[in-house]
Amino acid sequence: MQKLQICDCTLRDGGYYTNWDFDQNIVDEYFKAVSNIPAITHIELGYRSKASGEYLGEYFYCPVYVLKRAREACNNKILAVMLNEKDTFIGDIDYLLDPCKPYIDMVRMAVDPKNLQRAATTAKAIKDKGFQVGFNIMYMSTWASDKEFIAQLKSLEEIVDYIFLVDSFGGVYPEDVNTAVKLIKSEINIPIGFHGHNNMELGLANSLAALNANCDVIDATITGMGRGAGNLKTELLLTTLQAQGKVHFDFNKLNPVVSVFSKLQSEYQWGTNLPYMISGAYSLPQKDVMSWISKKRYTTESIINALQNKKEDNYTDINIPKLTNEQSADEVVIVGGGPNAQKHSKALIQYCSKNPDAVIIHAGVRFIQLFNDITNRQYYCLLGSEGNKMNNETKLFSTDNRKCILEPSPRAMGTILPKHIEDITYELDKITFIENYPDSLLTIAFQLAIDLNSKKIKLYGLDGYDLKSDDQMIEVSAENQLLINKIISLPFEIASITPTNYSNLQEISIYRYL
């Protein structure tokens, strides 16, 4: 029976969804399964990394106790860790890798093709410590047919033990993989691996093409868990190879861990969809798609529009006039999309009747229908395809009373506007109150308040997120807190008039004004 090598990298690649934290019971179930499947020859545990300024979990750093536990559980496997080449230099090698020596057999490096020679220098230092070295050379679709680049790989023969072709964009086809593997194997004497992404649902077909071209190692993950659209499913590859008579394993050893990770998949929702398919088909970075999807801020239509812009390298946008010569507003009320905006809507309606000069700025359009009948001046901040939520029933009165506001162009997500609001839509001239601003509705709302020369800002329905139950919103929450911290540092009278989870904000009940 043909000897096949499978590298399972679930904990490393799957960490993009869990922030590299996994419950120990899940890890124990994982180790139990993979250690009992002979065809899985390699296990990639996670990253070894330098200190980061943000929270990243256990398997992003792989402390020694993690490595030791893995070695004890999987003593019959080749254990590997990953280094990000762009962040790792010669001076880092000793302290990152010396503690790994009793437990780890291989060090893989994620390598940008343009940094190949620099990576080779680092790899030699790693090799000298006694580790096997694997190069995961990214962006396969950009170099796999480049004979000049492939000729450079010849210089790695005494340094690198494996070269993995990484389909970073998830957009290559089986014939591309077959041709690339054969070409590389004809030119260099280094074992070849293949790491496919599943944007186009070709992870299995591409991996089988690689094997047919005598590829030596295939990367896979349990249930396909991995960055963006995910990877080839380990269980699918094993089932296919078993049906072909190329491997033999006990399905009962595999089923428990698949069941465990299937529950995680229900929670984190990895797998392909139309935006990931587009990013794969046109070799666009899926990290952008993953970020947009995880924030739950953008519709699929917005993401497709943004990808279309990237595909065409075209950030020109429809002609939106600048917002100029607006009447100043001494006081603005910024309406967020939290449940409190609906809960206290009658209070805000009464507040507006008592304060007809207060200007309402909607940071999103979730609850705008609740406030259709108030006569105060209102602005609707839009992002991506947010405007499509403004159906024809929305009362827009006159262009002097109701206006839709976009961030300055060029807009990363592009601009999608329904016809009935085009004539009352304007863009801000610039964002001045913060540098490197988040692409968010709150950014637009705060800048508009500044442009209206407001002295008082009341926040309404800006609840914050329950991060214990919705940890995918951690990044959005952090962005909003950054914006809040910045705005309260400026000379405004600012408070939240409904309950909020954001810190540093004064809370004043809306009911005190009624």
Short mmCIF file of C-alpha atoms in Angstrom, two decimals:
data_model
loop_
_atom_site.label_atom_id
_atom_site.label_comp_id
_atom_site.label_asym_id
_atom_site.label_seq_id
_atom_site.Cartn_x
_atom_site.Cartn_y
_atom_site.Cartn_z
CA MET A 1 0.00 0.00 0.00
CA GLN A 2 1.39 3.41 -1.04
CA LYS A 3 2.92 5.44 1.78
CA LEU A 4 1.15 8.79 1.93
CA GLN A 5 1.96 11.69 4.21
CA ILE A 6 -0.75 13.95 5.57
CA CYS A 7 0.03 16.98 7.71
CA ASP A 8 -2.95 17.94 9.84
CA CYS A 9 -2.74 21.62 10.80
CA THR A 10 -6.13 22.09 12.46
CA LEU A 11 -4.91 23.83 15.61
CA ARG A 12 -2.67 26.24 13.72
CA ASP A 13 -4.95 27.12 10.79
CA GLY A 14 -8.16 26.80 12.78
CA GLY A 15 -6.81 29.30 15.26
CA TYR A 16 -7.78 32.13 12.92
CA TYR A 17 -11.35 31.53 14.07
CA THR A 18 -10.81 30.87 17.79
CA ASN A 19 -7.96 33.38 18.21
CA TRP A 20 -5.78 30.31 18.84
CA ASP A 21 -7.59 29.25 21.99
CA PHE A 22 -9.08 25.74 22.12
CA ASP A 23 -10.80 24.04 25.02
CA GLN A 24 -8.51 21.35 26.42
CA ASN A 25 -11.18 18.66 26.08
CA ILE A 26 -11.35 19.43 22.35
CA VAL A 27 -7.56 19.24 22.04
CA ASP A 28 -7.51 15.92 23.92
CA GLU A 29 -10.13 14.50 21.54
CA TYR A 30 -8.11 15.79 18.61
CA PHE A 31 -4.84 14.24 19.79
CA LYS A 32 -6.58 10.94 20.48
CA ALA A 33 -7.96 10.79 16.94
CA VAL A 34 -4.93 11.87 14.93
CA SER A 35 -2.54 9.70 16.90
CA ASN A 36 -4.60 6.64 15.88
CA ILE A 37 -4.65 7.33 12.14
CA PRO A 38 -1.41 6.14 10.49
CA ALA A 39 -1.88 8.20 7.32
CA ILE A 40 -1.61 11.39 9.38
CA THR A 41 2.14 11.54 9.67
CA HIS A 42 2.60 15.19 10.68
CA ILE A 43 0.76 17.42 13.14
CA GLU A 44 1.26 21.17 13.06
CA LEU A 45 0.43 22.46 16.52
CA GLY A 46 0.44 26.21 16.07
CA TYR A 47 2.74 29.20 15.85
CA ARG A 48 5.82 30.06 17.84
CA SER A 49 5.69 33.83 17.91
CA LYS A 50 7.26 36.92 19.32
CA ALA A 51 5.19 38.98 21.74
CA SER A 52 2.28 40.79 20.14
CA GLY A 53 0.50 43.92 21.30
CA GLU A 54 -2.90 42.22 21.08
CA TYR A 55 -4.36 39.16 22.74
CA LEU A 56 -3.60 35.99 20.80
CA GLY A 57 -4.17 32.62 22.38
CA GLU A 58 -2.31 29.55 23.51
CA TYR A 59 -1.63 28.02 20.09
CA PHE A 60 -0.28 31.27 18.68
CA TYR A 61 2.62 30.99 21.14
CA CYS A 62 2.74 27.23 21.85
CA PRO A 63 4.39 27.44 25.28
CA VAL A 64 6.54 24.51 26.30
CA TYR A 65 3.82 22.82 28.33
CA VAL A 66 1.65 22.69 25.20
CA LEU A 67 4.46 21.11 23.20
CA LYS A 68 5.17 18.62 25.94
CA ARG A 69 1.52 17.62 26.20
CA ALA A 70 1.36 17.14 22.44
CA ARG A 71 4.49 14.99 22.39
CA GLU A 72 3.14 12.77 25.15
CA ALA A 73 -0.19 12.36 23.33
CA CYS A 74 1.23 11.92 19.82
CA ASN A 75 4.62 10.34 20.26
CA ASN A 76 4.26 8.46 16.97
CA LYS A 77 3.94 11.63 14.85
CA ILE A 78 6.21 14.28 13.38
CA LEU A 79 5.29 17.41 15.33
CA ALA A 80 5.70 20.85 13.79
CA VAL A 81 5.32 24.51 14.67
CA MET A 82 4.98 27.46 12.31
CA LEU A 83 6.97 30.69 12.17
CA ASN A 84 5.84 33.78 10.31
CA GLU A 85 8.97 34.56 8.31
CA LYS A 86 8.15 38.25 7.93
CA ASP A 87 8.10 38.67 11.73
CA THR A 88 10.99 36.34 12.62
CA PHE A 89 14.67 37.12 12.33
CA ILE A 90 17.95 35.39 13.11
CA GLY A 91 18.12 36.98 16.54
CA ASP A 92 14.75 35.44 17.45
CA ILE A 93 15.62 31.85 16.64
CA ASP A 94 17.40 30.89 19.87
CA TYR A 95 14.70 31.93 22.31
CA LEU A 96 11.83 30.83 20.09
CA LEU A 97 13.13 27.39 19.18
CA ASP A 98 15.64 26.20 21.78
CA PRO A 99 12.82 25.35 24.25
CA CYS A 100 11.16 23.27 21.53
CA LYS A 101 14.04 20.86 20.97
CA PRO A 102 12.82 17.98 23.16
CA TYR A 103 9.35 18.04 21.61
CA ILE A 104 9.31 19.36 18.05
CA ASP A 105 10.68 17.71 14.90
CA MET A 106 9.90 20.28 12.21
CA VAL A 107 9.69 24.04 11.88
CA ARG A 108 7.62 25.37 9.02
CA MET A 109 7.94 28.95 7.82
CA ALA A 110 5.24 30.96 6.05
CA VAL A 111 7.27 32.62 3.30
CA ASP A 112 6.34 35.42 0.92
CA PRO A 113 8.02 34.58 -2.43
CA LYS A 114 9.76 37.95 -2.52
CA ASN A 115 11.49 37.14 0.78
CA LEU A 116 12.81 33.75 -0.30
CA GLN A 117 16.52 34.48 0.12
CA ARG A 118 16.07 36.16 3.49
CA ALA A 119 14.04 33.15 4.60
CA ALA A 120 16.83 30.85 3.46
CA THR A 121 19.25 32.53 5.84
CA THR A 122 16.86 32.03 8.75
CA ALA A 123 16.16 28.46 7.67
CA LYS A 124 19.85 27.59 7.79
CA ALA A 125 20.02 28.72 11.42
CA ILE A 126 16.97 26.56 12.19
CA LYS A 127 18.45 23.58 10.35
CA ASP A 128 21.68 23.93 12.32
CA LYS A 129 19.66 23.39 15.50
CA GLY A 130 18.62 19.96 14.26
CA PHE A 131 15.06 20.67 13.11
CA GLN A 132 13.58 19.67 9.81
CA VAL A 133 12.57 22.80 7.89
CA GLY A 134 9.54 23.29 5.70
CA PHE A 135 8.88 26.35 3.54
CA ASN A 136 5.19 27.17 3.04
CA ILE A 137 5.64 29.42 0.02
CA MET A 138 2.54 31.56 -0.24
CA TYR A 139 0.64 32.88 -3.26
CA MET A 140 1.22 29.79 -5.37
CA SER A 141 -0.87 31.17 -8.23
CA THR A 142 1.64 34.00 -8.70
CA TRP A 143 4.83 31.90 -8.96
CA ALA A 144 4.12 28.25 -9.70
CA SER A 145 4.67 28.69 -13.46
CA ASP A 146 7.56 31.16 -13.11
CA LYS A 147 10.63 29.18 -14.17
CA GLU A 148 13.00 31.89 -12.98
CA PHE A 149 11.54 31.74 -9.48
CA ILE A 150 11.52 27.95 -9.46
CA ALA A 151 15.20 28.01 -10.44
CA GLN A 152 15.85 29.91 -7.22
CA LEU A 153 14.44 26.99 -5.24
CA LYS A 154 17.45 24.92 -6.30
CA SER A 155 19.53 26.88 -3.78
CA LEU A 156 17.38 25.48 -0.95
CA GLU A 157 18.30 21.83 -1.45
CA GLU A 158 20.81 21.71 1.41
CA ILE A 159 18.68 23.83 3.71
CA VAL A 160 15.01 22.95 3.35
CA ASP A 161 13.45 19.51 3.85
CA TYR A 162 10.05 20.31 2.30
CA ILE A 163 8.60 22.96 0.03
CA PHE A 164 4.84 23.40 0.39
CA LEU A 165 2.89 25.05 -2.41
CA VAL A 166 0.32 27.23 -0.68
CA ASP A 167 -2.79 28.18 -2.65
CA SER A 168 -3.23 31.33 -0.57
CA PHE A 169 -6.14 32.67 -2.57
CA GLY A 170 -7.91 29.33 -2.95
CA GLY A 171 -8.24 29.84 -6.70
CA VAL A 172 -5.99 27.38 -8.53
CA TYR A 173 -7.35 24.45 -10.51
CA PRO A 174 -6.29 20.78 -10.61
CA GLU A 175 -4.45 21.18 -13.92
CA ASP A 176 -2.47 24.09 -12.40
CA VAL A 177 -1.48 21.97 -9.41
CA ASN A 178 -0.52 18.99 -11.54
CA THR A 179 1.65 21.12 -13.83
CA ALA A 180 3.29 22.99 -10.95
CA VAL A 181 4.19 19.91 -8.92
CA LYS A 182 5.63 18.12 -11.95
CA LEU A 183 7.64 21.19 -12.97
CA ILE A 184 9.10 21.73 -9.52
CA LYS A 185 9.93 18.06 -9.01
CA SER A 186 11.73 18.04 -12.36
CA GLU A 187 13.89 20.96 -11.32
CA ILE A 188 14.72 20.38 -7.65
CA ASN A 189 15.35 17.46 -5.36
CA ILE A 190 13.24 18.52 -2.37
CA PRO A 191 10.02 16.79 -1.24
CA ILE A 192 6.94 18.76 -2.20
CA GLY A 193 3.80 19.45 -0.18
CA PHE A 194 0.50 21.10 -1.08
CA HIS A 195 -1.64 23.35 1.13
CA GLY A 196 -4.96 24.15 -0.54
CA HIS A 197 -7.72 26.54 0.45
CA ASN A 198 -11.32 25.77 -0.34
CA ASN A 199 -12.71 29.02 -1.76
CA MET A 200 -13.72 27.32 -5.00
CA GLU A 201 -14.45 23.99 -3.26
CA LEU A 202 -11.47 22.51 -5.09
CA GLY A 203 -9.45 21.58 -2.01
CA LEU A 204 -9.95 17.86 -2.57
CA ALA A 205 -9.60 17.92 -6.37
CA ASN A 206 -6.43 20.00 -6.16
CA SER A 207 -4.93 17.76 -3.49
CA LEU A 208 -5.66 14.62 -5.49
CA ALA A 209 -4.06 16.28 -8.52
CA ALA A 210 -1.00 17.00 -6.39
CA LEU A 211 -0.84 13.37 -5.28
CA ASN A 212 -1.19 12.15 -8.87
CA ALA A 213 1.81 14.33 -9.71
CA ASN A 214 3.79 12.56 -6.93
CA CYS A 215 3.42 15.28 -4.31
CA ASP A 216 4.84 14.01 -1.03
CA VAL A 217 2.69 15.65 1.67
CA ILE A 218 -0.86 17.03 1.73
CA ASP A 219 -2.05 19.57 4.33
CA ALA A 220 -5.58 19.23 5.70
CA THR A 221 -7.66 20.15 8.73
CA ILE A 222 -10.51 18.51 10.61
CA THR A 223 -13.81 19.70 9.06
CA GLY A 224 -11.73 22.05 6.89
CA MET A 225 -11.26 24.47 9.79
CA GLY A 226 -8.99 27.24 8.63
CA ARG A 227 -8.62 30.84 7.69
CA GLY A 228 -11.40 32.31 5.58
CA ALA A 229 -13.09 29.69 3.43
CA GLY A 230 -11.11 26.96 5.15
CA ASN A 231 -9.05 24.04 3.93
CA LEU A 232 -9.31 20.53 2.60
CA LYS A 233 -11.18 18.41 5.14
CA THR A 234 -8.93 15.77 6.68
CA GLU A 235 -11.86 13.37 6.96
CA LEU A 236 -12.78 13.87 3.30
CA LEU A 237 -9.24 13.22 2.11
CA LEU A 238 -8.96 10.11 4.28
CA THR A 239 -12.34 8.77 3.14
CA THR A 240 -11.41 9.28 -0.51
CA LEU A 241 -8.02 7.63 -0.15
CA GLN A 242 -9.51 4.73 1.79
CA ALA A 243 -12.10 4.19 -0.96
CA GLN A 244 -9.20 4.13 -3.44
CA GLY A 245 -7.38 1.54 -1.33
CA LYS A 246 -4.45 3.87 -0.63
CA VAL A 247 -4.84 4.14 3.14
CA HIS A 248 -6.54 2.18 5.87
CA PHE A 249 -8.00 3.54 9.10
CA ASP A 250 -10.91 2.99 11.45
CA PHE A 251 -13.76 5.46 10.86
CA ASN A 252 -14.77 5.00 14.48
CA LYS A 253 -11.46 6.59 15.49
CA LEU A 254 -12.25 9.63 13.35
CA ASN A 255 -15.93 10.24 14.02
CA PRO A 256 -15.68 11.66 17.58
CA VAL A 257 -13.27 14.44 16.66
CA VAL A 258 -15.24 15.33 13.52
CA SER A 259 -18.35 15.64 15.68
CA VAL A 260 -16.57 17.95 18.10
CA PHE A 261 -15.25 20.24 15.36
CA SER A 262 -18.60 20.22 13.57
CA LYS A 263 -20.03 21.93 16.64
CA LEU A 264 -17.29 24.55 16.40
CA GLN A 265 -18.15 25.03 12.74
CA SER A 266 -21.75 25.76 13.66
CA GLU A 267 -20.44 28.47 15.97
CA TYR A 268 -17.78 30.07 13.77
CA GLN A 269 -19.22 29.37 10.30
CA TRP A 270 -16.04 28.70 8.35
CA GLY A 271 -16.47 27.45 4.82
CA THR A 272 -16.91 29.01 1.42
CA ASN A 273 -19.58 31.42 0.22
CA LEU A 274 -19.96 33.73 -2.75
CA PRO A 275 -17.51 36.41 -1.51
CA TYR A 276 -14.87 33.75 -0.80
CA MET A 277 -15.51 32.22 -4.22
CA ILE A 278 -14.94 35.59 -5.88
CA SER A 279 -11.76 36.20 -3.89
CA GLY A 280 -10.50 32.76 -4.93
CA ALA A 281 -11.43 33.06 -8.59
CA TYR A 282 -9.64 36.40 -8.93
CA SER A 283 -6.74 35.84 -6.51
CA LEU A 284 -7.89 38.45 -4.00
CA PRO A 285 -6.81 38.35 -0.32
CA GLN A 286 -9.34 36.30 1.63
CA LYS A 287 -8.16 37.86 4.89
CA ASP A 288 -10.14 40.95 3.86
CA VAL A 289 -13.27 38.86 3.26
CA MET A 290 -12.84 37.10 6.59
CA SER A 291 -12.51 40.43 8.38
CA TRP A 292 -15.59 41.88 6.69
CA ILE A 293 -17.70 38.80 7.39
CA SER A 294 -16.60 38.41 11.00
CA LYS A 295 -17.54 42.00 11.85
CA LYS A 296 -21.16 41.33 10.83
CA ARG A 297 -21.16 44.92 9.63
CA TYR A 298 -21.39 44.39 5.92
CA THR A 299 -23.93 42.62 3.77
CA THR A 300 -22.87 40.06 1.21
CA GLU A 301 -23.74 42.62 -1.45
CA SER A 302 -21.31 45.12 0.09
CA ILE A 303 -18.52 42.57 0.21
CA ILE A 304 -19.10 41.53 -3.40
CA ASN A 305 -19.02 45.19 -4.40
CA ALA A 306 -15.72 45.69 -2.59
CA LEU A 307 -14.23 42.59 -4.22
CA GLN A 308 -15.40 43.84 -7.60
CA ASN A 309 -13.46 47.06 -6.95
CA LYS A 310 -10.35 45.08 -6.04
CA LYS A 311 -10.72 42.77 -9.03
CA GLU A 312 -10.83 45.68 -11.42
CA ASP A 313 -8.24 47.64 -9.43
CA ASN A 314 -10.84 50.36 -9.64
CA TYR A 315 -11.70 52.52 -6.68
CA THR A 316 -13.42 55.25 -8.67
CA ASP A 317 -16.91 55.65 -7.31
CA ILE A 318 -20.21 57.08 -8.35
CA ASN A 319 -20.21 60.86 -8.14
CA ILE A 320 -21.46 61.89 -4.71
CA PRO A 321 -21.48 65.60 -3.87
CA LYS A 322 -19.69 66.84 -0.78
CA LEU A 323 -21.72 67.88 2.23
CA THR A 324 -21.18 71.66 2.48
CA ASN A 325 -22.80 74.77 3.94
CA GLU A 326 -24.86 72.87 6.49
CA GLN A 327 -26.61 74.80 9.22
CA SER A 328 -24.77 74.40 12.50
CA ALA A 329 -26.27 72.28 15.27
CA ASP A 330 -25.58 73.15 18.87
CA GLU A 331 -26.74 69.69 19.96
CA VAL A 332 -26.74 66.34 18.16
CA VAL A 333 -28.15 62.99 19.25
CA ILE A 334 -26.27 60.04 17.71
CA VAL A 335 -28.58 57.03 17.46
CA GLY A 336 -26.93 53.60 17.51
CA GLY A 337 -28.31 50.19 16.67
CA GLY A 338 -28.40 48.65 20.13
CA PRO A 339 -31.59 47.22 21.68
CA ASN A 340 -31.91 50.29 23.90
CA ALA A 341 -32.61 52.41 20.82
CA GLN A 342 -35.87 50.51 20.37
CA LYS A 343 -36.61 50.09 24.05
CA HIS A 344 -36.53 53.84 24.76
CA SER A 345 -37.87 55.08 21.41
CA LYS A 346 -40.91 56.83 22.89
CA ALA A 347 -38.61 58.75 25.18
CA LEU A 348 -36.48 59.96 22.27
CA ILE A 349 -39.58 60.98 20.30
CA GLN A 350 -40.76 63.06 23.26
CA TYR A 351 -37.26 64.46 23.76
CA CYS A 352 -37.23 65.62 20.13
CA SER A 353 -40.61 67.32 20.51
CA LYS A 354 -39.21 69.28 23.46
CA ASN A 355 -35.93 70.04 21.63
CA PRO A 356 -36.85 70.73 18.00
CA ASP A 357 -33.41 72.14 17.21
CA ALA A 358 -31.61 68.96 18.27
CA VAL A 359 -30.23 67.19 15.21
CA ILE A 360 -30.52 63.41 14.97
CA ILE A 361 -27.61 61.48 13.43
CA HIS A 362 -28.34 57.82 12.79
CA ALA A 363 -25.18 55.66 12.96
CA GLY A 364 -26.88 53.07 10.77
CA VAL A 365 -30.46 52.63 9.70
CA ARG A 366 -31.64 49.77 11.90
CA PHE A 367 -34.27 51.80 13.79
CA ILE A 368 -34.90 54.79 11.56
CA GLN A 369 -38.54 53.83 10.97
CA LEU A 370 -39.22 54.41 14.68
CA PHE A 371 -38.39 58.07 14.24
CA ASN A 372 -40.00 58.76 10.88
CA ASP A 373 -42.56 61.16 12.28
CA ILE A 374 -40.32 63.49 14.25
CA THR A 375 -39.70 66.78 12.48
CA ASN A 376 -36.14 67.35 13.69
CA ARG A 377 -33.38 67.49 11.10
CA GLN A 378 -32.04 63.94 10.58
CA TYR A 379 -28.94 62.48 8.94
CA TYR A 380 -28.50 58.81 8.04
CA CYS A 381 -24.92 57.49 8.05
CA LEU A 382 -24.45 54.80 5.43
CA LEU A 383 -21.72 52.25 4.80
CA GLY A 384 -21.48 49.67 2.04
CA SER A 385 -25.01 48.63 1.07
CA GLU A 386 -26.61 50.11 4.20
CA GLY A 387 -28.65 52.37 1.93
CA ASN A 388 -30.53 49.37 0.56
CA LYS A 389 -32.17 49.00 3.96
CA MET A 390 -33.86 52.36 3.44
CA ASN A 391 -36.95 51.23 1.62
CA ASN A 392 -39.41 53.51 -0.12
CA GLU A 393 -41.52 53.77 3.03
CA THR A 394 -38.82 55.81 4.77
CA LYS A 395 -40.06 59.38 5.04
CA LEU A 396 -37.30 61.57 3.71
CA PHE A 397 -39.31 64.82 3.53
CA SER A 398 -37.16 67.51 1.91
CA THR A 399 -33.48 67.51 1.10
CA ASP A 400 -33.01 70.19 3.75
CA ASN A 401 -34.50 68.03 6.49
CA ARG A 402 -33.22 64.51 5.76
CA LYS A 403 -29.90 63.58 4.20
CA CYS A 404 -27.85 60.42 3.78
CA ILE A 405 -24.14 60.69 4.55
CA LEU A 406 -21.23 58.56 3.32
CA GLU A 407 -17.60 58.52 4.38
CA PRO A 408 -15.15 60.30 2.04
CA SER A 409 -14.21 58.56 -1.18
CA PRO A 410 -12.54 56.31 -2.09
CA ARG A 411 -14.66 53.92 -0.03
CA ALA A 412 -13.20 50.45 0.47
CA MET A 413 -16.62 48.82 0.26
CA GLY A 414 -17.64 50.90 -2.74
CA THR A 415 -21.03 52.61 -2.87
CA ILE A 416 -24.38 50.93 -3.34
CA LEU A 417 -27.37 53.28 -3.29
CA PRO A 418 -31.00 52.69 -4.18
CA LYS A 419 -32.33 55.22 -6.69
CA HIS A 420 -34.77 56.88 -4.32
CA ILE A 421 -32.02 58.25 -2.06
CA GLU A 422 -29.37 59.20 -4.63
CA ASP A 423 -30.52 62.83 -4.78
CA ILE A 424 -30.24 63.34 -1.02
CA THR A 425 -26.94 61.51 -0.49
CA TYR A 426 -23.70 63.36 0.26
CA GLU A 427 -20.19 62.42 1.33
CA LEU A 428 -18.06 63.98 4.03
CA ASP A 429 -15.14 66.03 2.81
CA LYS A 430 -12.59 64.34 5.09
CA ILE A 431 -12.13 62.64 8.45
CA THR A 432 -10.21 65.02 10.66
CA PHE A 433 -10.77 63.98 14.27
CA ILE A 434 -8.74 60.75 14.14
CA GLU A 435 -5.95 59.26 12.04
CA ASN A 436 -6.16 55.76 10.57
CA TYR A 437 -9.87 55.73 11.28
CA PRO A 438 -11.96 52.54 11.31
CA ASP A 439 -14.28 52.07 8.37
CA SER A 440 -17.38 52.42 10.50
CA LEU A 441 -20.71 54.16 10.90
CA LEU A 442 -19.60 55.72 14.17
CA THR A 443 -16.65 57.34 12.43
CA ILE A 444 -19.06 59.01 10.01
CA ALA A 445 -21.41 60.07 12.81
CA PHE A 446 -18.69 61.66 14.96
CA GLN A 447 -17.15 63.49 12.02
CA LEU A 448 -20.56 64.80 10.99
CA ALA A 449 -21.15 66.12 14.52
CA ILE A 450 -17.83 67.95 14.28
CA ASP A 451 -18.65 69.34 10.83
CA LEU A 452 -21.96 70.66 12.19
CA ASN A 453 -20.00 72.62 14.85
CA SER A 454 -21.85 70.80 17.60
CA LYS A 455 -21.07 71.58 21.22
CA LYS A 456 -23.18 68.83 22.82
CA ILE A 457 -23.21 65.16 21.75
CA LYS A 458 -25.72 62.79 23.25
CA LEU A 459 -25.30 59.08 22.51
CA TYR A 460 -28.47 57.03 22.32
CA GLY A 461 -28.69 53.26 21.73
CA LEU A 462 -24.92 52.86 21.68
CA ASP A 463 -25.15 49.85 23.97
CA GLY A 464 -21.88 48.07 23.26
CA TYR A 465 -21.66 44.33 22.82
CA ASP A 466 -21.96 41.38 25.15
CA LEU A 467 -18.56 39.98 24.30
CA LYS A 468 -19.14 36.86 26.41
CA SER A 469 -21.90 35.74 24.06
CA ASP A 470 -20.66 37.40 20.85
CA ASP A 471 -16.87 37.28 20.81
CA GLN A 472 -16.82 37.81 17.04
CA MET A 473 -17.64 41.46 17.78
CA ILE A 474 -14.51 42.05 19.83
CA GLU A 475 -12.83 43.96 17.01
CA VAL A 476 -15.88 46.15 16.34
CA SER A 477 -16.23 46.89 20.05
CA ALA A 478 -12.55 47.84 20.26
CA GLU A 479 -12.93 50.12 17.23
CA ASN A 480 -15.94 51.86 18.77
CA GLN A 481 -14.14 52.30 22.08
CA LEU A 482 -11.19 53.83 20.23
CA LEU A 483 -13.51 56.32 18.54
CA ILE A 484 -15.30 57.12 21.81
CA ASN A 485 -12.01 57.69 23.63
CA LYS A 486 -10.96 60.09 20.90
CA ILE A 487 -14.20 62.07 20.78
CA ILE A 488 -14.36 62.54 24.57
CA SER A 489 -10.81 63.91 24.48
CA LEU A 490 -12.13 66.80 22.37
CA PRO A 491 -13.97 69.85 23.79
CA PHE A 492 -17.52 68.51 23.67
CA GLU A 493 -20.17 68.07 26.30
CA ILE A 494 -20.79 64.37 25.71
CA ALA A 495 -22.80 61.68 27.52
CA SER A 496 -24.80 58.54 26.85
CA ILE A 497 -28.49 59.02 27.57
CA THR A 498 -29.20 55.27 27.49
CA PRO A 499 -27.28 52.46 29.24
CA THR A 500 -23.95 51.57 27.62
CA ASN A 501 -21.16 49.04 28.08
CA TYR A 502 -18.54 51.40 26.69
CA SER A 503 -16.09 52.79 29.24
CA ASN A 504 -15.15 56.41 29.94
CA LEU A 505 -18.65 57.60 29.02
CA GLN A 506 -20.81 59.57 31.41
CA GLU A 507 -24.32 58.12 31.59
CA ILE A 508 -27.30 60.47 31.98
CA SER A 509 -30.86 59.15 31.76
CA ILE A 510 -32.92 60.47 28.88
CA TYR A 511 -35.88 60.54 31.23
CA ARG A 512 -34.42 63.37 33.29
CA TYR A 513 -35.11 65.66 30.33
CA LEU A 514 -38.77 64.69 29.99
#
